[in-house]
XYZ file of C-alpha atoms in Angstrom:
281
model
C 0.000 0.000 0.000
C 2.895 2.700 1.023
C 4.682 1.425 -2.511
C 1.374 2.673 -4.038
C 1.537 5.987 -2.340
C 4.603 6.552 -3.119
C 4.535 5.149 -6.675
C 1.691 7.860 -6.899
C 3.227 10.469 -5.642
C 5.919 10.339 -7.511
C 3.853 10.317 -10.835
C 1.696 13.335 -9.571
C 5.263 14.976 -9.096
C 5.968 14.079 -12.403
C 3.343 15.349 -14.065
C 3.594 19.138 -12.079
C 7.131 18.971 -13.604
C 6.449 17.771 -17.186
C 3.702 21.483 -17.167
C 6.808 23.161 -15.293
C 9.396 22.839 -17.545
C 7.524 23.928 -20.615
C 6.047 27.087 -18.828
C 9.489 28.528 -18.225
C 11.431 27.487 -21.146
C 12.906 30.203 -23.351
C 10.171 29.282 -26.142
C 7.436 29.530 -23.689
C 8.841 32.537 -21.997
C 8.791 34.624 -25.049
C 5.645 34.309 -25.723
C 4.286 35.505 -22.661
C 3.483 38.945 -21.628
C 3.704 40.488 -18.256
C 0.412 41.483 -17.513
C -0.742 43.504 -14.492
C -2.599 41.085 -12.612
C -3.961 41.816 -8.657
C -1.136 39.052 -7.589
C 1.523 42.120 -8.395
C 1.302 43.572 -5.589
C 2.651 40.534 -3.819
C 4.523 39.078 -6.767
C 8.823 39.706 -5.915
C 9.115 39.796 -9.767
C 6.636 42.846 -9.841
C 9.594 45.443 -10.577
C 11.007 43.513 -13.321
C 8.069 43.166 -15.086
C 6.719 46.395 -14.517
C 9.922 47.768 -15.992
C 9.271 45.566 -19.085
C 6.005 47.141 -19.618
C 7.867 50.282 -19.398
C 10.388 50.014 -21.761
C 7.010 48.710 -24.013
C 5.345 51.389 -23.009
C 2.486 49.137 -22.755
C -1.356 50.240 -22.726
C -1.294 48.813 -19.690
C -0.073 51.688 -18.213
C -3.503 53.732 -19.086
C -5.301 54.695 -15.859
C -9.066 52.182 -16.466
C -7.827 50.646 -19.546
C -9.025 46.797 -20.001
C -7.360 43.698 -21.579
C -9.950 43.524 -23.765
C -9.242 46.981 -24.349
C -6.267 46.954 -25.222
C -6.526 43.793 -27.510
C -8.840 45.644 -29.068
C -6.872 48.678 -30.093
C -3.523 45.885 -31.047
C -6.451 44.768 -33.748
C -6.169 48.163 -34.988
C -2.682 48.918 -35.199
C -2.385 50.761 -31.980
C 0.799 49.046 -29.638
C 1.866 51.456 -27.272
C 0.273 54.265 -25.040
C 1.855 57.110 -27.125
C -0.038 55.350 -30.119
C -3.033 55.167 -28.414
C -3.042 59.161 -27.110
C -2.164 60.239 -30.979
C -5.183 58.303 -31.982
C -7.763 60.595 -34.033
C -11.406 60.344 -32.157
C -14.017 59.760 -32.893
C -12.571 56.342 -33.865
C -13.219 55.519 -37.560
C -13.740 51.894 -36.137
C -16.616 50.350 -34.144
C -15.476 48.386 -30.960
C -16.427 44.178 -30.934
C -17.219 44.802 -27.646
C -18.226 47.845 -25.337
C -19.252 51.826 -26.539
C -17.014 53.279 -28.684
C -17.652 56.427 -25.891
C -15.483 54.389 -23.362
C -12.661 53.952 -26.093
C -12.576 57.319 -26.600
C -12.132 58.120 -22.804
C -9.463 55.904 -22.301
C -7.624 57.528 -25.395
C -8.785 60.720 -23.436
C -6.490 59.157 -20.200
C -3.859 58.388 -22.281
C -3.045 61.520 -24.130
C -2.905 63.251 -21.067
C -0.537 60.837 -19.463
C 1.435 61.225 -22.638
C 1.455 65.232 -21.843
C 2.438 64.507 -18.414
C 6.418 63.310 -20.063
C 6.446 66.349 -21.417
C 5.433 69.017 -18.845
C 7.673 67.234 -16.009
C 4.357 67.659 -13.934
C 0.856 66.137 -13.080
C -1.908 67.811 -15.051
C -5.373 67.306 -14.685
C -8.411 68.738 -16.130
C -12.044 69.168 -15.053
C -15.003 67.216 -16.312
C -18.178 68.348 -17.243
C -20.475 68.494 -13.827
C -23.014 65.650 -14.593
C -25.958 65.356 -11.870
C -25.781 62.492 -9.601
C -21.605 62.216 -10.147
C -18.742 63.713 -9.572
C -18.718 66.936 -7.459
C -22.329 66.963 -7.241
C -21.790 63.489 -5.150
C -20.437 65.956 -2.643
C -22.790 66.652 0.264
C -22.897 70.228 1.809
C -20.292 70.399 4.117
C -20.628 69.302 7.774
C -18.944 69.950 10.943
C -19.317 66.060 11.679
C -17.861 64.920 8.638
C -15.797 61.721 9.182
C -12.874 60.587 6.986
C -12.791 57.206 7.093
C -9.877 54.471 5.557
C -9.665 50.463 6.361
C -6.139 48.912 6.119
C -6.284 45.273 6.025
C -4.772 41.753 4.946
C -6.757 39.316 2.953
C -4.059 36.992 3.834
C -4.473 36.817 7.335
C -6.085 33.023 7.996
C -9.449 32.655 6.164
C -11.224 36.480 5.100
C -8.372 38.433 5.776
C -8.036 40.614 9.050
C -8.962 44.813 9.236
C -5.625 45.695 10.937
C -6.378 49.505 11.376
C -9.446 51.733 11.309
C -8.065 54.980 10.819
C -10.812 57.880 10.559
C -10.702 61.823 10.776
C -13.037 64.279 11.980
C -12.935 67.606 13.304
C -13.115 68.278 17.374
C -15.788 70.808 19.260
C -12.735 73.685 18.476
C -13.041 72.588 14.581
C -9.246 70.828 14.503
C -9.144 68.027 12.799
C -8.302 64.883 14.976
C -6.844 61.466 14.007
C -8.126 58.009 15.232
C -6.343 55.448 14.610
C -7.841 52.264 15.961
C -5.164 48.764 15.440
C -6.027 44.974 15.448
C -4.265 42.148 16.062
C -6.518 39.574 16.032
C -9.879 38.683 15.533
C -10.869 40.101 18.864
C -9.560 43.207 18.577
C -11.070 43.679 14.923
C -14.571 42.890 16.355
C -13.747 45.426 18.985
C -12.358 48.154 16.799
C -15.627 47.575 14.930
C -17.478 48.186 17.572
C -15.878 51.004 18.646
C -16.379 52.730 15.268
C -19.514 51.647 14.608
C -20.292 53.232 18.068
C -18.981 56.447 17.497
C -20.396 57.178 14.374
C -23.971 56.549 15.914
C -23.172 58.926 18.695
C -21.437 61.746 16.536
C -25.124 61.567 14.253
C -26.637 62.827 17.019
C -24.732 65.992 17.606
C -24.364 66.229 13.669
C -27.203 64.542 11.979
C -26.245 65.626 8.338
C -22.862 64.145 8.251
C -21.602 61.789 6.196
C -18.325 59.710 5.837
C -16.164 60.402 3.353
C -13.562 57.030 2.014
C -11.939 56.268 -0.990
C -13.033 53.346 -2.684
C -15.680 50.930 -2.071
C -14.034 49.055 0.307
C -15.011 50.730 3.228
C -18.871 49.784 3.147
C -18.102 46.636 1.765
C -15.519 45.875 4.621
C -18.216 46.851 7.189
C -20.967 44.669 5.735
C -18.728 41.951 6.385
C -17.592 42.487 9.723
C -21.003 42.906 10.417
C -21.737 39.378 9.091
C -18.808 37.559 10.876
C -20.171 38.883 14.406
C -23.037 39.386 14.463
C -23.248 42.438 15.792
C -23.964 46.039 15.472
C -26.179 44.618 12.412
C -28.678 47.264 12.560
C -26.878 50.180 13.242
C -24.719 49.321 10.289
C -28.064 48.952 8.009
C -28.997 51.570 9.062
C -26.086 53.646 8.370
C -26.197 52.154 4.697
C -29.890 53.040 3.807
C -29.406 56.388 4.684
C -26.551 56.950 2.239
C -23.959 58.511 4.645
C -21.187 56.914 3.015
C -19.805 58.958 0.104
C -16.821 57.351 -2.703
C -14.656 59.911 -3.089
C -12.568 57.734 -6.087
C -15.893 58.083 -7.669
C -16.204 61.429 -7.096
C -12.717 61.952 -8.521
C -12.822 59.724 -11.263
C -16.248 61.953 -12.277
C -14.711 65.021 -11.512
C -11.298 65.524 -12.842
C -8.859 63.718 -15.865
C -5.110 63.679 -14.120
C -1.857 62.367 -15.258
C -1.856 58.925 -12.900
C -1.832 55.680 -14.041
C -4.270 54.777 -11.358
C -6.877 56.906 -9.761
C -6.659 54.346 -6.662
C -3.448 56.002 -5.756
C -4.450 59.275 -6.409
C -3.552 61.035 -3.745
C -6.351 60.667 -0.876
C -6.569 62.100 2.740
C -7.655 65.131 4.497
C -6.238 67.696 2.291
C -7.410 66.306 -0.961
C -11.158 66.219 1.230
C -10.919 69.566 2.173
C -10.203 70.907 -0.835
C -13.127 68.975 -2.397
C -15.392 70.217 -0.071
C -13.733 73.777 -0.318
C -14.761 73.433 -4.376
C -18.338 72.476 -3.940
């Protein structure tokens, strides 16, 4: 029985080696591209490949563009990003898949990340206000407006772990004051939940019209789940949601302006970048 095993195990060995060998030949390796994947953040080959796509200057390097995207604009004859931000819209070509209107945008986010090489500066440019997005997402300001920002690890055991709840809001002499609430372990994260959670419901009622400003959907998302895994603070957290207190501010950006990033996740987020939204509404 144990020669079995181990006649089977070394055939199952076998066969991970006879897929291995191929994938990183020479012939194999050619062929493949480096693709930004989510992995790359993790990956320890992430700088070598990113400089690849560099020295491509590969469309993966426009801020929202898609693989399908960018397969789409190879069909045409378009390779690089400085290709793509001398294309001539409106496109003379209709798209296999998706509006031609979100092709155009993206050659929109190229050309200006093209300009960027040249000024030696970011540049960004306003978008037209649209109701419902954007600036107009923006609430009137309140003196109770929170700033809110998860930091976790989806690698901690099974769901990940919410390490820090860090949120911002202004004092009773209108300074802004810094929370910044860490977690260990699972008890502590349920805690920290709590404790947030808590807060907010007591700052509502001294400030009933504020909302909570985060970037990205993660926050809400984050909260729902927490919520889930213990059972607790499950209608104050509903309740929160229904009432739409929680305001995107990558949406906001991504409505409002047209910068020079490759990503508008790392555009630059925090309390000055809130203020001075709430200072242009």
């Amino acid at each position: 029985m144990l020669e079995t095993l181990a006649e089977r195990g070394a055939l199952h060995e076998q066969g991970y080696i006879e897929h291995l060998e191929p994938a990183v030949s020479d012939t194999e390796a050619e062929s493949a591209y480096p693709d930004p994947i989510e992995h790359c953040d993790i990956c320890r080959w992430r700088r070598r490949c990113e400089e690849k796509r560099r020295g491509d200057d590969h469309m993966s390097l426009v801020a929202g563009i898609s693989k399908s995207q960018i397969g789409e604009f190879e069909r045409h004859g378009i390779g690089t990003t400085a290709a793509l931000a001398a294309m001539p819209i409106p496109t003379k070509w209709r798209p296999d898949r998706g509006a031609a209107k979100s092709f155009e945008k993206v050659r929109e986010q190229a050309r200006i990340q093209v300009a960027e090489r040249d000024a030696g500066k970011v540049l960004y440019e306003t978008l037209p206000l649209v109701p419902g997005f954007g600036l107009s997402r923006l609430s009137t300001p309140s003196p109770g407006d929170i700033l809110f920002d998860f930091e976790g690890d989806p690698l901690v055991d099974e769901g990940g772990l919410e390490f820090l709840f860090g949120y911002v809001f202004a004092d009773e002499g209108g300074a802004d004051r810094y929370v910044g609430d860490w977690a260990s372990n699972r008890q502590e994260e349920r805690e920290a939940f709590e404790r947030f959670v808590d807060f907010v419901i007591e700052h509502l009622k001294k400030h009933p019209d504020l909302h909570i400003y985060h970037f990205a959907p993660y926050e809400p998302a984050a909260l729902k789940r927490l919520m889930g895994r213990y059972a607790t603070r499950e209608n104050e957290v509903d309740d929160l949601l229904r009432a739409e207190i929680f305001v995107d501010l990558l949406s906001v950006v991504r409505h409002a302006v047209r910068a020079s990033v490759e990503s508008y996740r790392c555009f630059p987020s925090g309390i000055i970048p809130f203020r001075l939204l709430q200072q242009r509404l």
